[in-house]
Amino acid sequence: MQSVRTDMSASQYQKAYTTYSQKVGKTSRVDELLNLGLLAFEAGDYQKSFSVLSDAERLAEERLTKSLSREAVALALSDKMGAYQGTVFDKAMLHYYRGLGFLAQKNLESATVEGRAIAHYLEVNARESKRTYKDDGFLQWYSGSLYDAFGQYNDAWISYKRAREIYADYYGVREPSFLCPVTYAAVRKVGVAESEQELLQQCPAADSIPSGWGRVIVLCEAGLAPPIREENIMLPIYKNDPHDFRDENEREHFAHDVALRRGHDYHQDSDVELDYLLRVALPYYAGDYSGTQIAQVVVKDATDREIPAELAQNIGGILRQDLADRQPVIIVRAITRALIKYGATKAAEAAGDKKNETLGAIFGAVVNAAGALTEAADVRSWETLPDRIYAADFRLPPGPHNLRAVFQDDLGGVVFRHDFPPVEVKSGDVVFLRARCMR
């Protein structure tokens, strides 16, 4: 995957797509399908992208109800052996890219279907999820914008309203300044006078937009999402700890206790003596990883007038929080798995001891080595995603316009610029544009 990330960083999308396609072949892994689908999108192979992302969605849903045998293998060997389902965020974002693919093909109706799929999926997740990521302000706004473009103004208003509710406490991302005006515009079309007045008090300038102008949305994706890495940690098991367990619940309860020892130096005195160190492999995101150089984005027109593109989605932050939410369960599973393997090692030693002490030690060493080789963290992820998404949402008079997205670092230096083909703005219509900077 590193060579693919390198090609993407150099904006060599076709090369990255070809390399990855050859690597994964006709894969049935959800993470590989997600990465392949986005690479196909970046390379302009929209039909392949649609097909692959649909396969990823179907397989992810199927694997929500995994077979018990596959779960048993994952517990006994490693989480990497289990069926990867994709995260909740993955399943929402695949509709974002399918929607963009349909927009690139001028198929607004199909794009709006993807927007509706986002809204429905997030509605269900908001009711049922116990994790931090329950809903998504950016994707609700995106979904609402598709509804708006297709003339479904009531649905647009609902999505915009939901987006505004979410952004307040959403991964440190403030509500974009354009969200209140577009919500007001949708409410006016629906005709809810009370909500109109409330919104107008919050964003008075929304009422001054010239009638007859068109709406332009520019999505600016920056960088690469952080890859998941593996770390090995050692946890102390003491001689007075239980070594035999009546059932799985008792072993899992002990695993919880052992997990609390992480980050604490083990000690040895007359009361507590170290028996052995338990090695477990865990996934993590590197704290020093910087997914992008970009600190701000502006959209310029032919007169060099600047429209700020505001931070709308912190993907790196979402991914880190999602892993943090899952980490307690991951740690307990890893410790439980290590305890099972350690028990197998001791059983092998005991079986050998009945015949020969040396043979018992050899049996134990072989089983222990096999356990160590199979222990691996699950580092599968959709790592071709951008690290951040900036968005500009503004109005322009009807007619042709030349627009450019300028990606800048924290000193205002230009890192990358993308010149869009001439944009034809029509009265009352919505135009979607998208640019990606890999730096």
XYZ file of C-alpha atoms in Angstrom:
439
model
C 0.000 0.000 0.000
C 2.951 2.318 0.580
C 3.732 2.547 -3.147
C 0.093 3.442 -3.828
C 0.201 6.180 -1.192
C 3.419 7.478 -2.768
C 1.816 7.598 -6.226
C -1.239 9.339 -4.810
C 0.948 11.889 -3.030
C 2.432 12.691 -6.439
C -1.119 12.963 -7.903
C -0.374 9.976 -10.159
C -3.869 8.567 -9.782
C -3.884 6.343 -12.863
C -0.611 4.704 -11.823
C -1.877 4.199 -8.267
C -5.134 2.721 -9.592
C -3.347 0.333 -11.964
C -0.866 -0.793 -9.302
C -3.545 -1.434 -6.701
C -5.878 -3.182 -9.176
C -3.100 -5.621 -10.046
C -2.276 -6.146 -6.375
C -5.771 -6.976 -5.103
C -7.221 -8.619 -8.239
C -10.812 -9.792 -7.798
C -10.831 -9.123 -4.086
C -13.679 -9.783 -1.666
C -12.148 -7.813 1.203
C -14.181 -4.756 2.168
C -11.141 -2.568 2.916
C -9.561 -3.385 -0.450
C -12.834 -2.732 -2.273
C -13.161 0.672 -0.594
C -9.621 1.647 -1.542
C -10.042 0.308 -5.071
C -13.343 2.142 -5.498
C -11.835 5.491 -4.524
C -8.763 4.938 -6.708
C -11.049 4.134 -9.655
C -12.947 7.356 -8.936
C -9.726 9.401 -8.832
C -8.644 7.850 -12.146
C -11.989 8.719 -13.754
C -13.184 5.107 -14.095
C -16.608 5.877 -12.643
C -18.354 2.661 -13.691
C -15.715 0.574 -11.951
C -15.942 2.827 -8.911
C -19.740 2.425 -8.735
C -19.474 -1.342 -9.048
C -16.685 -1.809 -6.514
C -18.186 0.505 -3.891
C -21.532 -1.297 -4.268
C -19.741 -4.600 -3.651
C -18.080 -3.107 -0.568
C -21.446 -1.967 0.797
C -23.088 -5.347 0.133
C -20.269 -7.348 1.738
C -20.117 -5.005 4.729
C -23.821 -5.554 5.389
C -23.480 -9.320 4.976
C -20.650 -9.380 7.496
C -22.663 -7.654 10.168
C -23.863 -11.179 10.911
C -20.576 -13.075 10.838
C -20.443 -16.826 11.105
C -19.549 -18.178 14.527
C -16.707 -20.193 13.041
C -15.039 -17.083 11.599
C -15.453 -15.285 14.935
C -13.861 -18.222 16.730
C -10.876 -18.122 14.363
C -10.492 -14.374 14.931
C -10.524 -14.836 18.699
C -8.125 -17.765 18.651
C -5.615 -16.370 16.130
C -5.936 -12.602 15.546
C -8.497 -9.885 14.772
C -6.912 -9.708 11.336
C -8.424 -13.123 10.582
C -11.963 -11.856 11.156
C -14.208 -10.524 8.413
C -13.617 -6.771 8.080
C -16.956 -4.962 8.042
C -15.783 -1.409 7.495
C -16.553 1.343 9.977
C -19.819 3.263 10.206
C -17.982 6.236 8.712
C -16.779 4.101 5.770
C -20.330 3.078 4.953
C -21.506 6.687 4.934
C -18.557 8.018 2.910
C -18.894 5.463 0.115
C -22.217 7.120 -0.788
C -20.459 10.497 -0.828
C -18.074 9.258 -3.527
C -20.763 7.451 -5.460
C -22.715 10.714 -5.440
C -19.684 12.630 -6.735
C -19.240 10.037 -9.477
C -22.816 10.510 -10.650
C -22.398 14.297 -10.528
C -19.297 13.969 -12.714
C -21.503 12.118 -15.213
C -24.195 14.837 -15.004
C -26.619 12.353 -13.432
C -28.205 14.445 -10.682
C -31.065 12.012 -10.063
C -28.743 9.110 -9.216
C -26.541 11.425 -7.140
C -29.617 12.432 -5.139
C -30.389 8.752 -4.511
C -26.927 8.502 -2.912
C -27.695 11.592 -0.839
C -30.889 9.950 0.382
C -28.931 6.796 1.248
C -26.584 8.935 3.369
C -29.480 10.605 5.201
C -31.215 7.279 5.895
C -28.041 5.551 7.047
C -27.122 8.408 9.386
C -30.657 8.526 10.803
C -30.486 4.840 11.743
C -26.956 5.179 13.102
C -27.883 8.199 15.240
C -30.564 6.081 16.953
C -28.521 2.935 17.460
C -24.832 3.830 17.752
C -23.108 3.949 21.131
C -19.924 5.441 19.694
C -18.857 9.050 19.282
C -19.588 9.026 15.555
C -23.374 8.991 15.481
C -24.156 11.521 12.772
C -22.244 13.740 10.370
C -22.680 17.471 9.837
C -20.733 17.546 6.586
C -22.553 14.609 5.015
C -25.930 15.966 6.146
C -25.123 19.278 4.412
C -23.932 17.385 1.310
C -27.096 15.286 1.293
C -29.212 18.421 1.724
C -27.412 20.107 -1.166
C -28.234 17.185 -3.454
C -31.891 17.343 -2.396
C -31.805 21.096 -3.014
C -30.333 20.701 -6.492
C -33.011 18.131 -7.354
C -35.847 20.340 -6.110
C -36.662 18.356 -2.961
C -36.626 21.402 -0.706
C -38.338 19.955 2.354
C -35.812 17.118 2.545
C -33.027 19.653 1.979
C -34.267 21.746 4.898
C -34.382 18.714 7.199
C -30.803 17.730 6.308
C -29.488 21.293 6.676
C -31.220 21.660 10.031
C -29.701 18.392 11.215
C -26.256 19.484 10.010
C -26.491 22.677 12.070
C -27.411 20.692 15.186
C -24.429 18.379 14.753
C -21.657 20.842 13.938
C -21.788 22.461 17.391
C -20.060 19.479 19.040
C -18.488 17.856 16.041
C -14.777 16.955 16.282
C -13.728 20.565 16.810
C -15.166 21.693 13.459
C -17.224 24.873 13.642
C -20.424 25.272 11.688
C -19.494 26.697 8.261
C -20.759 30.244 7.751
C -22.639 29.235 4.591
C -24.873 26.703 6.356
C -27.300 29.193 7.900
C -27.953 31.048 4.589
C -28.585 27.840 2.615
C -30.915 26.608 5.363
C -32.783 29.911 5.177
C -33.066 29.640 1.386
C -34.518 26.110 1.695
C -37.002 27.204 4.375
C -38.228 30.055 2.166
C -38.941 27.572 -0.615
C -40.811 25.307 1.804
C -42.712 28.253 3.254
C -42.312 27.944 7.023
C -42.584 31.574 8.155
C -41.648 30.988 11.802
C -38.400 29.218 10.882
C -37.657 31.904 8.272
C -37.718 34.647 10.896
C -35.624 32.643 13.347
C -32.945 31.967 10.730
C -32.971 35.542 9.473
C -32.096 36.716 12.975
C -29.106 34.362 12.974
C -27.830 35.304 9.504
C -29.387 38.618 8.371
C -27.269 38.765 5.200
C -29.060 35.672 3.867
C -31.940 37.874 2.715
C -29.688 40.081 0.583
C -28.628 37.454 -1.980
C -29.697 38.649 -5.460
C -32.578 36.665 -6.909
C -31.914 34.762 -10.086
C -28.346 33.836 -9.206
C -27.070 30.256 -9.233
C -25.398 28.343 -6.428
C -21.858 26.949 -6.631
C -20.464 24.319 -4.250
C -16.723 23.633 -4.285
C -15.440 20.594 -2.367
C -11.698 20.741 -1.687
C -10.168 17.520 -0.343
C -6.714 17.717 1.227
C -4.076 15.135 2.084
C -4.304 11.451 2.949
C -6.045 9.874 5.920
C -3.732 8.376 8.545
C -2.856 4.694 8.110
C -3.357 2.342 11.038
C -0.101 0.962 12.460
C 0.680 -1.965 14.768
C 2.315 -1.774 18.162
C 3.300 -4.596 20.485
C 2.861 -4.122 24.209
C 3.891 -6.301 27.123
C 1.565 -6.854 30.067
C 2.638 -8.556 33.309
C 1.008 -11.747 34.528
C 1.803 -12.530 38.165
C 2.204 -15.908 39.805
C -0.785 -15.281 42.056
C -3.004 -14.451 39.055
C -5.554 -17.093 38.035
C -4.270 -19.419 35.330
C -7.305 -21.644 34.906
C -10.777 -20.343 34.138
C -14.137 -22.002 34.597
C -15.618 -20.379 31.509
C -15.109 -17.649 28.909
C -16.772 -15.000 31.059
C -14.288 -15.554 33.872
C -11.352 -15.356 31.449
C -12.740 -12.174 29.868
C -13.193 -10.598 33.303
C -9.539 -11.331 34.068
C -8.553 -9.874 30.674
C -10.258 -6.609 31.689
C -8.139 -6.549 34.864
C -4.946 -7.157 32.893
C -5.826 -4.363 30.448
C -5.726 -1.894 33.349
C -2.040 -2.732 33.820
C -1.150 -1.092 30.512
C 1.164 1.853 30.988
C 2.139 0.823 34.523
C 5.526 -0.641 35.409
C 5.231 -4.174 36.675
C 6.683 -4.753 40.114
C 8.003 -7.724 41.976
C 8.159 -8.101 45.754
C 7.531 -10.720 48.381
C 3.784 -10.625 47.784
C 3.671 -10.273 43.989
C 6.068 -12.186 41.755
C 6.161 -11.920 37.980
C 5.213 -15.128 36.182
C 5.559 -13.999 32.566
C 5.027 -11.058 30.210
C 2.047 -11.300 27.887
C 2.646 -9.834 24.418
C -0.321 -8.420 22.508
C -0.484 -6.583 19.177
C -2.713 -3.505 18.984
C -3.680 -1.072 16.221
C -2.905 2.624 16.653
C -2.634 5.903 14.784
C 0.772 7.575 14.998
C 0.537 10.766 17.025
C 3.092 12.564 14.854
C 1.357 11.777 11.549
C 0.357 14.895 9.627
C -2.164 14.087 6.934
C -1.862 17.360 5.055
C 0.150 20.572 4.743
C -3.014 22.503 3.950
C -4.221 25.050 6.498
C -6.640 27.045 4.347
C -8.275 26.980 0.922
C -9.732 29.802 -1.143
C -11.723 29.793 -4.365
C -10.851 32.575 -6.813
C -12.751 33.857 -9.821
C -11.384 35.563 -12.947
C -11.149 38.896 -11.099
C -9.137 37.280 -8.257
C -12.041 37.734 -5.855
C -11.535 35.239 -3.028
C -14.222 33.064 -1.468
C -12.973 31.107 1.562
C -13.448 27.347 1.578
C -14.069 26.451 5.214
C -13.054 23.296 7.039
C -16.138 21.097 6.838
C -14.890 17.572 7.591
C -11.971 16.421 9.757
C -11.615 12.843 8.531
C -8.366 12.192 10.386
C -10.039 13.235 13.640
C -13.064 11.026 12.990
C -10.889 7.984 12.279
C -8.751 8.502 15.384
C -11.820 8.865 17.601
C -13.459 5.793 16.067
C -10.409 3.666 16.850
C -10.272 5.125 20.371
C -13.923 4.121 20.850
C -13.184 0.553 19.724
C -9.854 0.204 21.521
C -11.130 -1.079 24.906
C -12.856 -4.025 23.201
C -9.826 -4.618 20.952
C -7.465 -4.731 23.952
C -9.620 -7.172 25.917
C -9.954 -9.441 22.868
C -6.186 -9.356 22.313
C -5.473 -10.214 25.944
C -8.076 -12.993 25.938
C -6.499 -14.386 22.788
C -3.017 -14.249 24.350
C -4.278 -16.038 27.459
C -5.746 -18.809 25.298
C -2.437 -19.178 23.454
C -0.510 -19.204 26.718
C -2.826 -21.900 28.032
C -2.163 -23.948 24.894
C 1.592 -23.556 25.427
C 1.354 -24.802 29.008
C -0.872 -27.698 27.928
C 1.687 -28.721 25.303
C 4.480 -28.576 27.867
C 2.453 -30.679 30.285
C 1.685 -33.262 27.593
C 5.362 -33.572 26.757
C 6.438 -33.722 30.390
C 4.592 -37.000 30.815
C 7.109 -38.599 28.462
C 10.171 -36.390 28.664
C 10.892 -33.021 30.263
C 12.965 -31.829 27.297
C 10.302 -32.948 24.850
C 7.705 -31.019 26.861
C 9.760 -27.859 26.626
C 10.092 -28.343 22.856
C 6.332 -28.875 22.435
C 5.675 -25.748 24.482
C 8.166 -23.682 22.489
C 6.639 -24.767 19.171
C 3.104 -23.875 20.271
C 4.316 -20.578 21.742
C 6.131 -19.672 18.503
C 3.027 -20.489 16.469
C 0.968 -18.236 18.714
C 3.451 -15.390 18.344
C 3.461 -15.698 14.551
C -0.324 -15.530 14.310
C -0.667 -12.572 16.680
C -1.231 -9.441 14.590
C -3.248 -6.266 14.945
C -6.023 -5.507 12.490
C -4.644 -2.555 10.505
C -7.162 -2.723 7.659
C -8.725 0.624 6.783
C -9.872 2.925 3.982
C -6.584 4.794 3.853
C -7.013 6.414 0.421
C -9.501 8.862 1.957
C -8.429 12.502 2.311
C -7.416 13.847 5.706
C -9.699 16.901 5.542
C -12.416 18.371 3.361
C -12.880 22.113 2.907
C -16.041 23.493 1.322
C -17.176 26.742 -0.272
C -20.879 27.365 -0.926
C -21.704 30.651 -2.648
C -23.835 32.394 -5.300
C -22.857 33.705 -8.724
C -24.806 35.476 -11.472
C -25.877 33.365 -14.469
C -23.271 32.898 -17.172
C -19.792 31.397 -17.654
C -17.264 31.660 -14.831
C -13.615 30.686 -14.491
C -12.869 29.381 -11.003
C -9.731 28.169 -9.281
C -9.188 26.390 -5.941
C -6.006 27.499 -4.166
C -4.664 25.298 -1.348
C -2.381 27.148 1.086
C -0.138 26.288 4.027
C -0.292 27.950 7.435
C 1.847 30.865 6.195
C -0.412 31.527 3.222
C 1.997 30.008 0.727
C 0.429 28.296 -2.277
C 0.888 24.525 -2.044
C -1.403 23.516 -4.899
C -3.923 25.068 -7.233
C -6.644 23.516 -9.330
C -8.155 25.328 -12.312
C -11.682 24.132 -13.055
C -13.005 23.978 -16.617
C -15.266 26.976 -17.405
C -18.374 26.730 -15.234
C -21.792 27.602 -16.658
C -23.970 28.951 -13.857
C -27.737 28.966 -14.435
C -30.401 30.793 -12.467
C -31.674 28.653 -9.586
C -29.373 25.712 -10.358
C -26.671 24.169 -8.163
C -23.210 23.420 -9.573
C -20.918 20.949 -7.763
C -17.132 21.148 -8.216
C -14.462 19.046 -6.579
C -10.665 19.256 -6.303
C -8.132 17.171 -4.397
C -4.702 18.196 -3.164
C -2.588 15.274 -2.017
C -0.095 17.321 -0.021
